[in-house]
CSV table of C-alpha atoms in Angstrom, one decimal:
chain,number,residue,atom,x,y,z
W,58,UNK,CA,106.1,98.1,111.0
W,59,UNK,CA,102.9,97.8,108.9
W,60,UNK,CA,100.0,95.5,109.7
W,61,UNK,CA,99.9,94.3,106.0
W,62,UNK,CA,103.0,93.0,104.5
W,63,UNK,CA,104.0,94.0,100.9
W,64,UNK,CA,107.3,93.4,99.2
W,65,UNK,CA,109.3,96.7,99.2
W,66,UNK,CA,110.1,96.6,95.5
W,67,UNK,CA,109.0,95.2,92.2
W,68,UNK,CA,110.2,95.7,88.7
W,69,UNK,CA,109.4,94.8,85.1
W,70,UNK,CA,109.9,95.9,81.5
W,71,UNK,CA,107.5,97.5,79.3
W,72,UNK,CA,104.7,95.2,78.3
W,73,UNK,CA,105.3,92.6,81.0
W,74,UNK,CA,103.0,91.6,83.7
W,75,UNK,CA,104.0,92.4,87.4
W,76,UNK,CA,102.2,91.0,90.4
W,77,UNK,CA,102.5,92.6,93.9
W,78,UNK,CA,101.4,90.8,97.0
W,79,UNK,CA,99.8,91.8,100.2
W,80,UNK,CA,99.7,89.5,103.3
W,81,UNK,CA,97.6,90.1,106.4
W,82,UNK,CA,95.5,88.0,108.9
W,83,UNK,CA,92.1,86.7,109.6
W,84,UNK,CA,91.4,90.1,111.4
W,85,UNK,CA,91.9,92.2,108.2
W,86,UNK,CA,92.2,90.7,104.7
W,87,UNK,CA,90.7,87.5,105.8
W,88,UNK,CA,87.4,89.2,107.0
W,89,UNK,CA,87.2,92.2,104.8
W,90,UNK,CA,87.6,93.8,101.6
W,91,UNK,CA,91.0,94.7,100.2
W,92,UNK,CA,91.8,98.0,98.6
W,93,UNK,CA,94.8,99.3,96.3
W,94,UNK,CA,96.2,102.6,96.0
W,95,UNK,CA,98.6,104.0,93.5
W,96,UNK,CA,100.9,107.0,94.6
W,97,UNK,CA,102.8,108.7,92.0
W,98,UNK,CA,106.0,110.6,93.0
W,99,UNK,CA,104.8,113.8,95.0
W,100,UNK,CA,101.1,113.2,94.7
W,101,UNK,CA,98.4,111.8,96.9
W,102,UNK,CA,97.4,108.2,96.8
W,103,UNK,CA,94.8,107.4,94.2
W,104,UNK,CA,92.4,104.6,94.4
W,105,UNK,CA,93.1,101.8,92.0
W,106,UNK,CA,91.1,98.8,93.2
W,107,UNK,CA,88.2,98.4,95.5
W,108,UNK,CA,86.2,95.5,97.1
W,109,UNK,CA,89.1,93.1,96.1
W,110,UNK,CA,88.8,93.3,92.4
W,111,UNK,CA,86.7,96.2,91.2
W,112,UNK,CA,88.0,99.2,89.2
W,113,UNK,CA,86.8,102.8,89.6
W,114,UNK,CA,85.8,104.4,86.4
W,115,UNK,CA,89.0,105.7,84.6
W,116,UNK,CA,91.3,102.9,85.8
W,117,UNK,CA,92.6,100.8,82.9
W,118,UNK,CA,91.7,97.1,82.8
W,119,UNK,CA,95.5,96.4,82.8
W,120,UNK,CA,95.0,96.8,86.6
W,121,UNK,CA,93.5,93.8,88.4
W,122,UNK,CA,93.2,92.6,92.0
W,123,UNK,CA,92.4,89.4,93.7
W,124,UNK,CA,92.0,87.9,97.2
W,125,UNK,CA,92.5,84.5,98.7
W,126,UNK,CA,92.2,83.8,102.3
W,127,UNK,CA,94.5,86.3,104.1
W,128,UNK,CA,96.4,87.4,101.2
W,129,UNK,CA,95.7,89.5,98.2
W,130,UNK,CA,97.5,90.4,94.9
W,131,UNK,CA,97.5,93.5,92.4
W,132,UNK,CA,98.5,92.5,88.9
W,133,UNK,CA,99.5,95.0,86.4
W,134,UNK,CA,99.7,93.7,82.7
W,135,UNK,CA,101.0,95.4,79.7
W,136,UNK,CA,103.4,97.3,82.0
W,137,UNK,CA,104.0,101.1,80.9
W,138,UNK,CA,106.4,103.7,82.1
W,139,UNK,CA,103.8,105.7,83.7
W,140,UNK,CA,103.0,102.8,86.0
W,141,UNK,CA,106.1,103.6,87.8
W,142,UNK,CA,104.7,104.4,91.4
W,143,UNK,CA,104.5,103.2,94.9
W,144,UNK,CA,101.5,100.8,95.5
W,145,UNK,CA,99.7,100.3,98.7
W,146,UNK,CA,97.2,97.7,99.9
W,147,UNK,CA,94.7,98.4,102.6
W,148,UNK,CA,91.9,96.6,104.5
W,149,UNK,CA,89.8,97.4,107.6
W,150,UNK,CA,91.3,95.8,110.7
W,151,UNK,CA,88.4,94.4,112.9
W,152,UNK,CA,90.2,93.9,116.2
W,153,UNK,CA,91.8,97.2,116.0
W,154,UNK,CA,88.8,99.1,114.6
W,155,UNK,CA,91.2,100.9,112.2
W,156,UNK,CA,92.4,101.1,108.7
W,157,UNK,CA,95.5,98.9,108.0
W,158,UNK,CA,97.9,99.7,105.3
W,159,UNK,CA,100.7,97.8,103.7
W,160,UNK,CA,104.2,99.4,103.7
W,161,UNK,CA,104.0,100.0,100.0
W,162,UNK,CA,105.8,98.5,97.0
W,163,UNK,CA,107.9,100.7,94.8
W,164,UNK,CA,107.4,99.6,91.2
W,165,UNK,CA,110.3,100.2,88.8
W,166,UNK,CA,109.7,100.0,85.0
W,167,UNK,CA,113.0,99.1,83.6
C,228,UNK,CA,83.5,115.7,91.5
C,229,UNK,CA,84.4,116.1,95.2
C,230,UNK,CA,87.7,118.0,95.9
C,231,UNK,CA,89.3,118.1,99.3
C,232,UNK,CA,91.8,120.8,100.4
C,233,UNK,CA,93.7,120.6,103.5
C,234,UNK,CA,94.9,123.6,105.2
C,235,UNK,CA,96.9,124.4,108.4
C,236,UNK,CA,100.4,125.6,109.7
C,237,UNK,CA,103.4,124.0,107.9
C,238,UNK,CA,105.5,124.4,111.0
C,239,UNK,CA,104.6,123.4,114.6
C,240,UNK,CA,106.9,123.7,117.7
C,241,UNK,CA,107.4,120.6,119.8
C,242,UNK,CA,104.8,120.2,122.5
C,243,UNK,CA,102.4,122.4,120.6
C,244,UNK,CA,98.9,121.4,119.2
C,245,UNK,CA,98.5,121.1,115.5
C,246,UNK,CA,95.2,122.0,113.8
C,247,UNK,CA,94.4,121.1,110.5
C,248,UNK,CA,91.2,121.8,108.3
C,249,UNK,CA,89.9,120.0,105.4
C,250,UNK,CA,87.5,121.9,103.1
C,251,UNK,CA,85.3,119.8,101.0
C,252,UNK,CA,83.8,121.1,97.8
C,253,UNK,CA,81.7,119.6,95.1
C,254,UNK,CA,79.7,117.3,97.6
C,255,UNK,CA,78.2,117.4,100.9
C,256,UNK,CA,80.1,115.9,103.9
C,257,UNK,CA,76.8,114.1,104.8
C,258,UNK,CA,76.6,110.4,104.0
C,259,UNK,CA,80.3,109.7,104.2
C,260,UNK,CA,83.1,109.1,106.6
C,261,UNK,CA,86.0,111.4,106.8
C,262,UNK,CA,89.4,110.3,107.5
C,263,UNK,CA,93.0,111.7,108.2
C,264,UNK,CA,95.9,109.7,107.1
C,265,UNK,CA,99.6,110.6,107.4
C,266,UNK,CA,102.8,109.8,105.6
C,267,UNK,CA,106.3,110.6,107.1
C,268,UNK,CA,108.7,111.3,104.3
C,269,UNK,CA,109.9,108.3,102.5
C,270,UNK,CA,107.5,106.1,104.5
C,271,UNK,CA,104.1,104.3,104.3
C,272,UNK,CA,100.6,105.5,105.1
C,273,UNK,CA,99.3,105.7,108.7
C,274,UNK,CA,95.6,106.0,109.5
C,275,UNK,CA,94.8,108.7,112.1
C,276,UNK,CA,91.2,108.6,112.5
C,277,UNK,CA,87.8,108.9,111.0
C,278,UNK,CA,84.5,110.7,111.7
C,279,UNK,CA,80.9,110.4,110.5
C,280,UNK,CA,78.3,113.1,110.7
C,281,UNK,CA,76.1,111.2,113.1
C,282,UNK,CA,79.1,111.7,115.6
C,283,UNK,CA,80.7,108.2,115.3
C,284,UNK,CA,84.5,108.8,115.6
C,285,UNK,CA,87.2,106.3,115.7
C,286,UNK,CA,91.0,106.9,116.4
C,287,UNK,CA,94.0,105.0,115.8
C,288,UNK,CA,94.8,103.6,119.2
C,289,UNK,CA,98.3,104.7,119.2
C,290,UNK,CA,97.4,108.4,118.7
C,291,UNK,CA,94.0,108.5,120.4
C,292,UNK,CA,95.1,110.2,123.5
C,293,UNK,CA,96.4,113.2,121.4
C,294,UNK,CA,93.8,113.4,118.7
C,295,UNK,CA,90.5,115.1,118.3
C,296,UNK,CA,88.4,115.1,115.2
C,297,UNK,CA,85.4,117.1,114.3
C,298,UNK,CA,83.0,117.9,111.4
C,299,UNK,CA,81.4,121.3,110.7
C,300,UNK,CA,78.4,120.7,108.6
C,301,UNK,CA,77.5,124.3,108.2
C,302,UNK,CA,81.1,124.8,106.6
C,303,UNK,CA,81.4,121.5,104.9
C,304,UNK,CA,84.7,121.1,106.7
C,305,UNK,CA,86.5,118.2,108.6
C,306,UNK,CA,89.2,119.0,111.2
C,307,UNK,CA,92.0,117.4,113.1
C,308,UNK,CA,93.6,118.5,116.3
C,309,UNK,CA,96.8,116.7,117.7
C,310,UNK,CA,98.3,117.6,120.8
C,311,UNK,CA,101.8,117.3,122.3
C,312,UNK,CA,103.4,117.2,118.8
C,313,UNK,CA,106.9,115.8,118.5
C,314,UNK,CA,109.4,115.2,115.6
C,315,UNK,CA,107.8,111.8,115.0
C,316,UNK,CA,104.7,113.5,114.0
C,317,UNK,CA,106.4,115.3,111.1
C,318,UNK,CA,104.6,114.1,107.9
C,319,UNK,CA,102.3,114.9,105.1
C,320,UNK,CA,98.7,114.9,106.4
C,321,UNK,CA,96.0,113.8,103.9
C,322,UNK,CA,92.2,114.0,104.4
C,323,UNK,CA,90.4,111.4,102.7
C,324,UNK,CA,86.5,110.7,102.0
C,325,UNK,CA,85.3,107.4,102.6
C,326,UNK,CA,82.4,106.2,100.5
C,327,UNK,CA,80.2,103.1,100.3
C,328,UNK,CA,79.4,101.4,97.1
C,329,UNK,CA,77.0,98.9,98.3
C,330,UNK,CA,73.3,98.7,98.5
C,331,UNK,CA,73.3,98.4,102.4
C,332,UNK,CA,76.1,100.5,104.0
C,333,UNK,CA,77.7,99.6,107.4
C,334,UNK,CA,80.7,101.3,109.0
C,335,UNK,CA,83.0,98.7,107.5
C,336,UNK,CA,81.5,99.1,104.1
C,337,UNK,CA,83.2,102.6,103.7
C,338,UNK,CA,86.7,103.1,102.1
C,339,UNK,CA,88.7,106.0,101.1
C,340,UNK,CA,88.1,106.9,97.6
C,341,UNK,CA,88.9,110.4,97.3
C,342,UNK,CA,92.0,112.2,98.8
C,343,UNK,CA,93.2,115.7,99.2
C,344,UNK,CA,96.5,116.8,97.9
C,345,UNK,CA,98.2,116.7,101.5
C,346,UNK,CA,99.7,119.1,103.6
C,347,UNK,CA,103.3,118.9,104.9
C,348,UNK,CA,103.5,119.4,108.7
C,349,UNK,CA,107.0,119.9,110.1
C,350,UNK,CA,107.7,119.8,113.9
C,351,UNK,CA,110.6,121.7,114.9
C,352,UNK,CA,111.6,124.6,117.2
């Protein structure tokens, strides 16, 4: 059972906007930055969002992150077929002194 | 651009010790934290532990008694040893670089920004 809670699945049609939530506690999301990773089938996770809402170079601005209290969200606008992947949120957990990950959300582009 | 490559046996017998190495190219391992993260088939990510060149090492509390991490600065490598392997340890093991993108960096400022391709480890007799 993951420390951070994500919905197991999400879906949308091309061009739509989809939002994926990530819920935690005061020991992780509530006191630290949130990170988002995209994992395409058969590949390693790739950094998508860091420090709640910043994008590494090369990540399209269709991807955006936000955080409020002990929850965070990843929004994908202008959905494209290549966005079909598993998405994971992560945050440092202070009391466990460890990285906490969400269980992952499988995004399907219909 | 940094590249990470995991290497090690793909098959380990139950009760044996797993040894994995992550070879880093394109950058020095100095100045970064280095983590191992694993993923059982069809499941989510589980952090195993992290190490810093200064000697600071943290382990997942659930694995701490079985895991040893080490850094070899001369070879630019990062290693994992996990003892008493069981079928529950079957997973893809990733090594990841943790970088800091702030003006002042503390242990909690670092985060995984680059990952290796992963190596599948199967525990079976």
